[in-house]
Structures are given as C-alpha cells and as structure tokens.
Amino acid sequence: MHRAIENTTDIPTLIPGLSRARASEFTLAPLPYSENALEPVISSRTLQVHYRKHHRSYVDTLNRLVTGTALADMSLKQLLLEVAGRPDQALIYNNAAQAWNHAFYWQSLTPMGGGIPPQNLRALIEYSFVDLAALRDQITAAAVSQFGSGWVWLVLDGKSLRVLKTDNADNPLVQGLKPLLTIDVWEHAYYLDVENRRAEYIKGILDHLINWDFAADNLSLG
Ligand code: FE
C-alpha cells in the first residue's frame, strides 16, 4: 500500500529468450501536509530532517539492499513479513519496517488532529479502555516508558484495542496485529523541539495532531 509509484519500465531484452527482471523500487511517498503544518508541536525543521533525511535514508537503503532480488517485487508489507525473524535478513527488515512505520506515522498525524474520535472508533475505545482519557494515559505511559528508540501503537487485537510499544524498527504486523496508528518515539522525532522532554511531545500530539479519522478508517478496512 505504501509503494506509491511503481516503475513499470521493462528493461529491453538483450538476448533473445532472456530478459532481465523488471526494474522497480520503493519510493518515498509525499508527506500528506506541508513541512510547517504541524507547528508548533513539531517544527518544520524537525519534520524536514525527519522526512527528508531519516525516512528517505531507510527507503534508499532498502532499495540498495534488495535491488535485483525477489524481495524487490513484493509490496513493502509483504517484504517486511517475509524477512521478519530471520537474523540473516535483519538489516533488510529494519530498513523495510522503518520505511513502512514512517509512512504510517505521517498519516497518523494531521494539522487538524486531536479532539473526539469518530463514532465507530469511540465505541471500541470505550469497550477496550473505558474512555478516551484512559487511552491517552496508556499511550503516554507506553511512550514515556519505552527505553531507547521505538514506536507506540494503537492496534486492533482480535475484537478489542490495545496500546503497545515496540523497540527500534519493530512492527506489530509481525505479531499478527492490525496497526491503527503510531507515534515515533525515537529522539529524532522530537529532540530539536523539546530536547529530552518526550512526554511534552506526546501531549502535543494527543492534544493537537493525532489523526483519529485515520485510525477509524484503518478499523473499517478489511
Ligand atoms: Fe523516525
């Protein structure tokens, strides 16, 4: 789903009967808003460095690692599930997961975020956590207690919602869970803006940027 553009140009057959594999690569999808749209919670400088340097680097590295292999013809999600748990493929997994996670993170935020979730999501929040305040508390606690780099997720686990945190690049898809939204808690996501005050970054997101509509849409998808 995150392969925004497919390069479908076939390399011409050089020798009759033989053809080279289709050239394709994973692309960095455009941000869904401008680089200053998340201010003041996330500055344009943070977003610029995060998107143009960190996210791009994961996508470029992934392409370098898989070009010419069967993995290059998979979707990003297929690829990360294919290599997950294989120590010899850890570098590919980490870059693929980070490419996927960041694309999902950009969509988990919106300049018009925060507020009250749509009805279908709100009902499930009340079923799973009692109320929105309790969900916010769980997200904050998970984010603050994550030791080192990682991600905080709202996922669908069977019929209920769950908050979980993952280390480094890890993605809940590997555990068979359905991600609804995520927050990046690597220091590069907030350090330029609030230094080491991760809780302040999380509060800013929950108050102003979290995209409940995106989570609700993911809930409705298959
Ligand atoms: Fe990041």
PDB file of C-alpha atoms and ligand atoms in Angstrom:
ATOM      1  CA  MET A   1       0.000   0.000   0.000  1.00  0.00           C
ATOM      2  CA  HIS A   2       2.925   2.299   0.534  1.00  0.00           C
ATOM      3  CA  ARG A   3       4.559   1.693  -2.800  1.00  0.00           C
ATOM      4  CA  ALA A   4       3.325   4.975  -4.179  1.00  0.00           C
ATOM      5  CA  ILE A   5       4.792   4.732  -7.626  1.00  0.00           C
ATOM      6  CA  GLU A   6       5.799   1.609  -9.470  1.00  0.00           C
ATOM      7  CA  ASN A   7       8.426   1.862 -12.125  1.00  0.00           C
ATOM      8  CA  THR A   8       6.967  -0.435 -14.723  1.00  0.00           C
ATOM      9  CA  THR A   9       9.558   0.217 -17.380  1.00  0.00           C
ATOM     10  CA  ASP A  10      10.865  -3.101 -18.584  1.00  0.00           C
ATOM     11  CA  ILE A  11      14.494  -3.302 -19.463  1.00  0.00           C
ATOM     12  CA  PRO A  12      14.658  -4.363 -23.105  1.00  0.00           C
ATOM     13  CA  THR A  13      15.551  -7.955 -23.797  1.00  0.00           C
ATOM     14  CA  LEU A  14      19.179  -8.018 -24.791  1.00  0.00           C
ATOM     15  CA  ILE A  15      19.477 -11.656 -25.746  1.00  0.00           C
ATOM     16  CA  PRO A  16      16.593 -13.489 -27.397  1.00  0.00           C
ATOM     17  CA  GLY A  17      14.947 -15.754 -24.872  1.00  0.00           C
ATOM     18  CA  LEU A  18      16.421 -13.981 -21.881  1.00  0.00           C
ATOM     19  CA  SER A  19      15.128 -10.911 -20.137  1.00  0.00           C
ATOM     20  CA  ARG A  20      16.197  -9.106 -17.050  1.00  0.00           C
ATOM     21  CA  ALA A  21      13.944  -8.689 -14.074  1.00  0.00           C
ATOM     22  CA  ARG A  22      11.611  -5.734 -14.065  1.00  0.00           C
ATOM     23  CA  ALA A  23      13.316  -2.741 -12.534  1.00  0.00           C
ATOM     24  CA  SER A  24      11.299  -1.491  -9.589  1.00  0.00           C
ATOM     25  CA  GLU A  25      11.986   0.367  -6.435  1.00  0.00           C
ATOM     26  CA  PHE A  26      10.315   1.532  -3.276  1.00  0.00           C
ATOM     27  CA  THR A  27       9.594   5.226  -3.289  1.00  0.00           C
ATOM     28  CA  LEU A  28       9.300   7.900  -0.642  1.00  0.00           C
ATOM     29  CA  ALA A  29       5.643   8.941  -0.727  1.00  0.00           C
ATOM     30  CA  PRO A  30       4.988  12.680  -0.374  1.00  0.00           C
ATOM     31  CA  LEU A  31       4.075  13.993   3.066  1.00  0.00           C
ATOM     32  CA  PRO A  32       0.280  14.402   3.403  1.00  0.00           C
ATOM     33  CA  TYR A  33       0.787  18.066   4.529  1.00  0.00           C
ATOM     34  CA  SER A  34       3.381  20.808   4.284  1.00  0.00           C
ATOM     35  CA  GLU A  35       6.523  20.681   6.403  1.00  0.00           C
ATOM     36  CA  ASN A  36       5.344  23.538   8.649  1.00  0.00           C
ATOM     37  CA  ALA A  37       1.785  22.216   9.051  1.00  0.00           C
ATOM     38  CA  LEU A  38       2.400  20.512  12.393  1.00  0.00           C
ATOM     39  CA  GLU A  39       3.847  23.565  14.142  1.00  0.00           C
ATOM     40  CA  PRO A  40       4.205  24.429  16.915  1.00  0.00           C
ATOM     41  CA  VAL A  41       4.156  20.869  18.260  1.00  0.00           C
ATOM     42  CA  ILE A  42       6.523  19.574  15.562  1.00  0.00           C
ATOM     43  CA  SER A  43       8.665  22.264  13.949  1.00  0.00           C
ATOM     44  CA  SER A  44       9.271  22.450  10.216  1.00  0.00           C
ATOM     45  CA  ARG A  45      12.957  21.841  10.903  1.00  0.00           C
ATOM     46  CA  THR A  46      12.199  18.589  12.735  1.00  0.00           C
ATOM     47  CA  LEU A  47       9.785  17.463  10.052  1.00  0.00           C
ATOM     48  CA  GLN A  48      12.218  18.359   7.276  1.00  0.00           C
ATOM     49  CA  VAL A  49      15.111  16.434   8.796  1.00  0.00           C
ATOM     50  CA  HIS A  50      12.904  13.548   9.860  1.00  0.00           C
ATOM     51  CA  TYR A  51      11.229  13.108   6.477  1.00  0.00           C
ATOM     52  CA  ARG A  52      13.927  14.173   4.028  1.00  0.00           C
ATOM     53  CA  LYS A  53      16.875  12.589   5.809  1.00  0.00           C
ATOM     54  CA  HIS A  54      15.761   9.816   8.164  1.00  0.00           C
ATOM     55  CA  HIS A  55      12.789   8.441   6.247  1.00  0.00           C
ATOM     56  CA  ARG A  56      14.495   8.847   2.877  1.00  0.00           C
ATOM     57  CA  SER A  57      17.573   7.064   4.151  1.00  0.00           C
ATOM     58  CA  TYR A  58      15.536   3.996   5.143  1.00  0.00           C
ATOM     59  CA  VAL A  59      13.883   3.866   1.715  1.00  0.00           C
ATOM     60  CA  ASP A  60      17.156   4.385  -0.164  1.00  0.00           C
ATOM     61  CA  THR A  61      18.989   1.805   1.936  1.00  0.00           C
ATOM     62  CA  LEU A  62      16.201  -0.713   1.435  1.00  0.00           C
ATOM     63  CA  ASN A  63      16.384  -0.243  -2.325  1.00  0.00           C
ATOM     64  CA  ARG A  64      20.147  -0.695  -2.271  1.00  0.00           C
ATOM     65  CA  LEU A  65      19.781  -3.929  -0.283  1.00  0.00           C
ATOM     66  CA  VAL A  66      17.018  -5.589  -2.325  1.00  0.00           C
ATOM     67  CA  THR A  67      17.514  -4.404  -5.893  1.00  0.00           C
ATOM     68  CA  GLY A  68      17.842  -7.394  -8.153  1.00  0.00           C
ATOM     69  CA  THR A  69      16.372  -9.836  -5.613  1.00  0.00           C
ATOM     70  CA  ALA A  70      12.904 -11.372  -5.450  1.00  0.00           C
ATOM     71  CA  LEU A  71      12.155  -9.081  -2.493  1.00  0.00           C
ATOM     72  CA  ALA A  72      12.168  -6.063  -4.814  1.00  0.00           C
ATOM     73  CA  ASP A  73       8.958  -7.257  -6.462  1.00  0.00           C
ATOM     74  CA  MET A  74       6.997  -7.552  -3.210  1.00  0.00           C
ATOM     75  CA  SER A  75       4.916  -4.870  -1.557  1.00  0.00           C
ATOM     76  CA  LEU A  76       6.643  -3.257   1.403  1.00  0.00           C
ATOM     77  CA  LYS A  77       4.303  -5.049   3.814  1.00  0.00           C
ATOM     78  CA  GLN A  78       4.894  -8.434   2.164  1.00  0.00           C
ATOM     79  CA  LEU A  79       8.610  -7.835   2.243  1.00  0.00           C
ATOM     80  CA  LEU A  80       8.814  -6.980   5.927  1.00  0.00           C
ATOM     81  CA  LEU A  81       6.705 -10.012   6.854  1.00  0.00           C
ATOM     82  CA  GLU A  82       8.892 -12.192   4.630  1.00  0.00           C
ATOM     83  CA  VAL A  83      12.169 -11.233   6.319  1.00  0.00           C
ATOM     84  CA  ALA A  84      10.895 -10.761   9.906  1.00  0.00           C
ATOM     85  CA  GLY A  85      12.535 -13.033  12.450  1.00  0.00           C
ATOM     86  CA  ARG A  86      15.400 -14.053  10.177  1.00  0.00           C
ATOM     87  CA  PRO A  87      18.712 -12.946  11.713  1.00  0.00           C
ATOM     88  CA  ASP A  88      20.471 -13.017   8.337  1.00  0.00           C
ATOM     89  CA  GLN A  89      17.888 -10.547   6.990  1.00  0.00           C
ATOM     90  CA  ALA A  90      17.882  -8.170   9.961  1.00  0.00           C
ATOM     91  CA  LEU A  91      19.294  -5.199   8.065  1.00  0.00           C
ATOM     92  CA  ILE A  92      16.668  -5.524   5.340  1.00  0.00           C
ATOM     93  CA  TYR A  93      13.910  -5.994   7.944  1.00  0.00           C
ATOM     94  CA  ASN A  94      14.962  -2.928   9.927  1.00  0.00           C
ATOM     95  CA  ASN A  95      15.035  -0.664   6.874  1.00  0.00           C
ATOM     96  CA  ALA A  96      11.782  -2.059   5.449  1.00  0.00           C
ATOM     97  CA  ALA A  97       9.989  -1.701   8.777  1.00  0.00           C
ATOM     98  CA  GLN A  98      11.295   1.826   9.265  1.00  0.00           C
ATOM     99  CA  ALA A  99      10.170   2.768   5.740  1.00  0.00           C
ATOM    100  CA  TRP A 100       6.675   1.377   6.495  1.00  0.00           C
ATOM    101  CA  ASN A 101       6.485   2.792  10.031  1.00  0.00           C
ATOM    102  CA  HIS A 102       7.360   6.326   8.973  1.00  0.00           C
ATOM    103  CA  ALA A 103       4.817   6.381   6.129  1.00  0.00           C
ATOM    104  CA  PHE A 104       2.224   5.190   8.665  1.00  0.00           C
ATOM    105  CA  TYR A 105       3.346   7.795  11.227  1.00  0.00           C
ATOM    106  CA  TRP A 106       2.925  10.709   8.793  1.00  0.00           C
ATOM    107  CA  GLN A 107      -0.656   9.556   8.236  1.00  0.00           C
ATOM    108  CA  SER A 108      -1.223   9.143  11.976  1.00  0.00           C
ATOM    109  CA  LEU A 109      -0.764  12.907  12.370  1.00  0.00           C
ATOM    110  CA  THR A 110      -2.792  15.767  10.925  1.00  0.00           C
ATOM    111  CA  PRO A 111      -2.775  19.544  11.436  1.00  0.00           C
ATOM    112  CA  MET A 112      -6.453  19.315  12.463  1.00  0.00           C
ATOM    113  CA  GLY A 113      -5.910  16.438  14.878  1.00  0.00           C
ATOM    114  CA  GLY A 114      -6.830  15.698  18.462  1.00  0.00           C
ATOM    115  CA  GLY A 115     -10.436  16.089  19.526  1.00  0.00           C
ATOM    116  CA  ILE A 116     -13.001  13.324  19.677  1.00  0.00           C
ATOM    117  CA  PRO A 117     -12.619  10.132  17.608  1.00  0.00           C
ATOM    118  CA  PRO A 118     -15.330   9.139  15.101  1.00  0.00           C
ATOM    119  CA  GLN A 119     -18.188   7.067  16.481  1.00  0.00           C
ATOM    120  CA  ASN A 120     -17.020   3.624  15.326  1.00  0.00           C
ATOM    121  CA  LEU A 121     -13.610   4.127  16.946  1.00  0.00           C
ATOM    122  CA  ARG A 122     -15.038   5.836  20.023  1.00  0.00           C
ATOM    123  CA  ALA A 123     -17.273   2.860  20.755  1.00  0.00           C
ATOM    124  CA  LEU A 124     -14.325   0.499  20.583  1.00  0.00           C
ATOM    125  CA  ILE A 125     -12.212   2.801  22.763  1.00  0.00           C
ATOM    126  CA  GLU A 126     -14.937   2.763  25.412  1.00  0.00           C
ATOM    127  CA  TYR A 127     -15.194  -1.041  25.158  1.00  0.00           C
ATOM    128  CA  SER A 128     -11.406  -1.502  25.429  1.00  0.00           C
ATOM    129  CA  PHE A 129     -10.231   1.296  27.753  1.00  0.00           C
ATOM    130  CA  VAL A 130     -13.395   2.717  29.398  1.00  0.00           C
ATOM    131  CA  ASP A 131     -12.860   6.167  27.886  1.00  0.00           C
ATOM    132  CA  LEU A 132     -10.620   8.354  25.739  1.00  0.00           C
ATOM    133  CA  ALA A 133      -8.797   9.745  28.787  1.00  0.00           C
ATOM    134  CA  ALA A 134      -7.744   6.230  29.773  1.00  0.00           C
ATOM    135  CA  LEU A 135      -6.482   5.549  26.239  1.00  0.00           C
ATOM    136  CA  ARG A 136      -4.492   8.789  26.291  1.00  0.00           C
ATOM    137  CA  ASP A 137      -2.998   7.762  29.639  1.00  0.00           C
ATOM    138  CA  GLN A 138      -1.958   4.380  28.239  1.00  0.00           C
ATOM    139  CA  ILE A 139      -0.379   5.945  25.143  1.00  0.00           C
ATOM    140  CA  THR A 140       1.533   8.424  27.301  1.00  0.00           C
ATOM    141  CA  ALA A 141       2.700   5.749  29.741  1.00  0.00           C
ATOM    142  CA  ALA A 142       3.869   3.493  26.902  1.00  0.00           C
ATOM    143  CA  ALA A 143       5.717   6.348  25.197  1.00  0.00           C
ATOM    144  CA  VAL A 144       7.429   7.589  28.334  1.00  0.00           C
ATOM    145  CA  SER A 145       8.435   4.108  29.498  1.00  0.00           C
ATOM    146  CA  GLN A 146       9.869   2.975  26.151  1.00  0.00           C
ATOM    147  CA  PHE A 147      13.581   2.609  26.908  1.00  0.00           C
ATOM    148  CA  GLY A 148      15.535   3.940  23.964  1.00  0.00           C
ATOM    149  CA  SER A 149      14.242   4.142  20.417  1.00  0.00           C
ATOM    150  CA  GLY A 150      10.932   2.724  19.332  1.00  0.00           C
ATOM    151  CA  TRP A 151       7.287   3.223  18.492  1.00  0.00           C
ATOM    152  CA  VAL A 152       3.957   3.391  20.316  1.00  0.00           C
ATOM    153  CA  TRP A 153       0.963   1.845  18.579  1.00  0.00           C
ATOM    154  CA  LEU A 154      -2.785   1.620  18.826  1.00  0.00           C
ATOM    155  CA  VAL A 155      -3.659  -1.789  17.403  1.00  0.00           C
ATOM    156  CA  LEU A 156      -6.675  -3.981  16.907  1.00  0.00           C
ATOM    157  CA  ASP A 157      -6.063  -7.272  18.707  1.00  0.00           C
ATOM    158  CA  GLY A 158      -8.962  -9.587  17.973  1.00  0.00           C
ATOM    159  CA  LYS A 159     -12.085  -7.656  18.905  1.00  0.00           C
ATOM    160  CA  SER A 160     -10.520  -5.046  21.137  1.00  0.00           C
ATOM    161  CA  LEU A 161      -7.963  -2.282  21.006  1.00  0.00           C
ATOM    162  CA  ARG A 162      -4.586  -2.382  22.670  1.00  0.00           C
ATOM    163  CA  VAL A 163      -1.703   0.057  23.158  1.00  0.00           C
ATOM    164  CA  LEU A 164       1.731  -1.404  22.735  1.00  0.00           C
ATOM    165  CA  LYS A 165       5.282  -0.239  22.282  1.00  0.00           C
ATOM    166  CA  THR A 166       7.949  -1.770  20.076  1.00  0.00           C
ATOM    167  CA  ASP A 167      11.729  -1.456  20.092  1.00  0.00           C
ATOM    168  CA  ASN A 168      13.689   0.182  17.306  1.00  0.00           C
ATOM    169  CA  ALA A 169      12.038  -0.720  13.977  1.00  0.00           C
ATOM    170  CA  ASP A 170       9.677  -3.463  15.161  1.00  0.00           C
ATOM    171  CA  ASN A 171       6.201  -3.515  13.688  1.00  0.00           C
ATOM    172  CA  PRO A 172       3.054  -5.130  15.174  1.00  0.00           C
ATOM    173  CA  LEU A 173       2.122  -6.644  11.797  1.00  0.00           C
ATOM    174  CA  VAL A 174       4.729  -9.283  12.590  1.00  0.00           C
ATOM    175  CA  GLN A 175       2.707 -10.267  15.695  1.00  0.00           C
ATOM    176  CA  GLY A 176      -0.442 -10.629  13.586  1.00  0.00           C
ATOM    177  CA  LEU A 177      -1.899  -7.395  14.967  1.00  0.00           C
ATOM    178  CA  LYS A 178      -3.588  -4.660  12.959  1.00  0.00           C
ATOM    179  CA  PRO A 179      -1.975  -1.219  13.432  1.00  0.00           C
ATOM    180  CA  LEU A 180      -4.440   1.677  13.591  1.00  0.00           C
ATOM    181  CA  LEU A 181      -1.982   4.484  14.323  1.00  0.00           C
ATOM    182  CA  THR A 182       1.538   5.040  15.580  1.00  0.00           C
ATOM    183  CA  ILE A 183       3.767   7.632  17.247  1.00  0.00           C
ATOM    184  CA  ASP A 184       7.505   7.704  16.623  1.00  0.00           C
ATOM    185  CA  VAL A 185       9.391   7.934  19.927  1.00  0.00           C
ATOM    186  CA  TRP A 186      12.910   7.895  18.502  1.00  0.00           C
ATOM    187  CA  GLU A 187      14.711  11.013  19.739  1.00  0.00           C
ATOM    188  CA  HIS A 188      14.995  12.320  16.161  1.00  0.00           C
ATOM    189  CA  ALA A 189      11.192  12.823  16.242  1.00  0.00           C
ATOM    190  CA  TYR A 190      11.272  15.472  18.979  1.00  0.00           C
ATOM    191  CA  TYR A 191      14.754  16.305  20.265  1.00  0.00           C
ATOM    192  CA  LEU A 192      15.224  19.510  18.239  1.00  0.00           C
ATOM    193  CA  ASP A 193      11.914  20.829  19.586  1.00  0.00           C
ATOM    194  CA  VAL A 194      11.670  19.735  23.211  1.00  0.00           C
ATOM    195  CA  GLU A 195      15.091  18.159  23.866  1.00  0.00           C
ATOM    196  CA  ASN A 196      14.586  15.170  26.182  1.00  0.00           C
ATOM    197  CA  ARG A 197      11.008  16.010  27.215  1.00  0.00           C
ATOM    198  CA  ARG A 198       9.296  13.136  25.430  1.00  0.00           C
ATOM    199  CA  ALA A 199       6.102  13.489  27.499  1.00  0.00           C
ATOM    200  CA  GLU A 200       5.670  17.061  26.222  1.00  0.00           C
ATOM    201  CA  TYR A 201       5.943  15.857  22.613  1.00  0.00           C
ATOM    202  CA  ILE A 202       3.344  13.144  23.281  1.00  0.00           C
ATOM    203  CA  LYS A 203       0.946  15.592  24.946  1.00  0.00           C
ATOM    204  CA  GLY A 204       1.264  17.964  21.985  1.00  0.00           C
ATOM    205  CA  ILE A 205       0.432  15.152  19.592  1.00  0.00           C
ATOM    206  CA  LEU A 206      -2.548  13.893  21.603  1.00  0.00           C
ATOM    207  CA  ASP A 207      -3.930  17.418  22.057  1.00  0.00           C
ATOM    208  CA  HIS A 208      -3.412  18.731  18.533  1.00  0.00           C
ATOM    209  CA  LEU A 209      -2.142  16.263  15.939  1.00  0.00           C
ATOM    210  CA  ILE A 210      -3.355  12.712  16.465  1.00  0.00           C
ATOM    211  CA  ASN A 211      -5.401  11.600  13.471  1.00  0.00           C
ATOM    212  CA  TRP A 212      -8.353   9.673  14.889  1.00  0.00           C
ATOM    213  CA  ASP A 213     -10.007   9.649  11.457  1.00  0.00           C
ATOM    214  CA  PHE A 214      -7.035   7.715  10.067  1.00  0.00           C
ATOM    215  CA  ALA A 215      -7.318   5.160  12.896  1.00  0.00           C
ATOM    216  CA  ALA A 216     -11.076   4.857  12.333  1.00  0.00           C
ATOM    217  CA  ASP A 217     -10.520   4.348   8.591  1.00  0.00           C
ATOM    218  CA  ASN A 218      -7.998   1.590   9.305  1.00  0.00           C
ATOM    219  CA  LEU A 219     -10.558  -0.049  11.574  1.00  0.00           C
ATOM    220  CA  SER A 220     -13.051  -0.131   8.738  1.00  0.00           C
ATOM    221  CA  LEU A 221     -10.610  -1.638   6.266  1.00  0.00           C
ATOM    222  CA  GLY A 222     -10.930  -5.414   5.970  1.00  0.00           C
TER     223      GLY A 222
HETATM  224 FE    FE B   1      11.599   8.474  12.912  1.00  0.00          FE
END
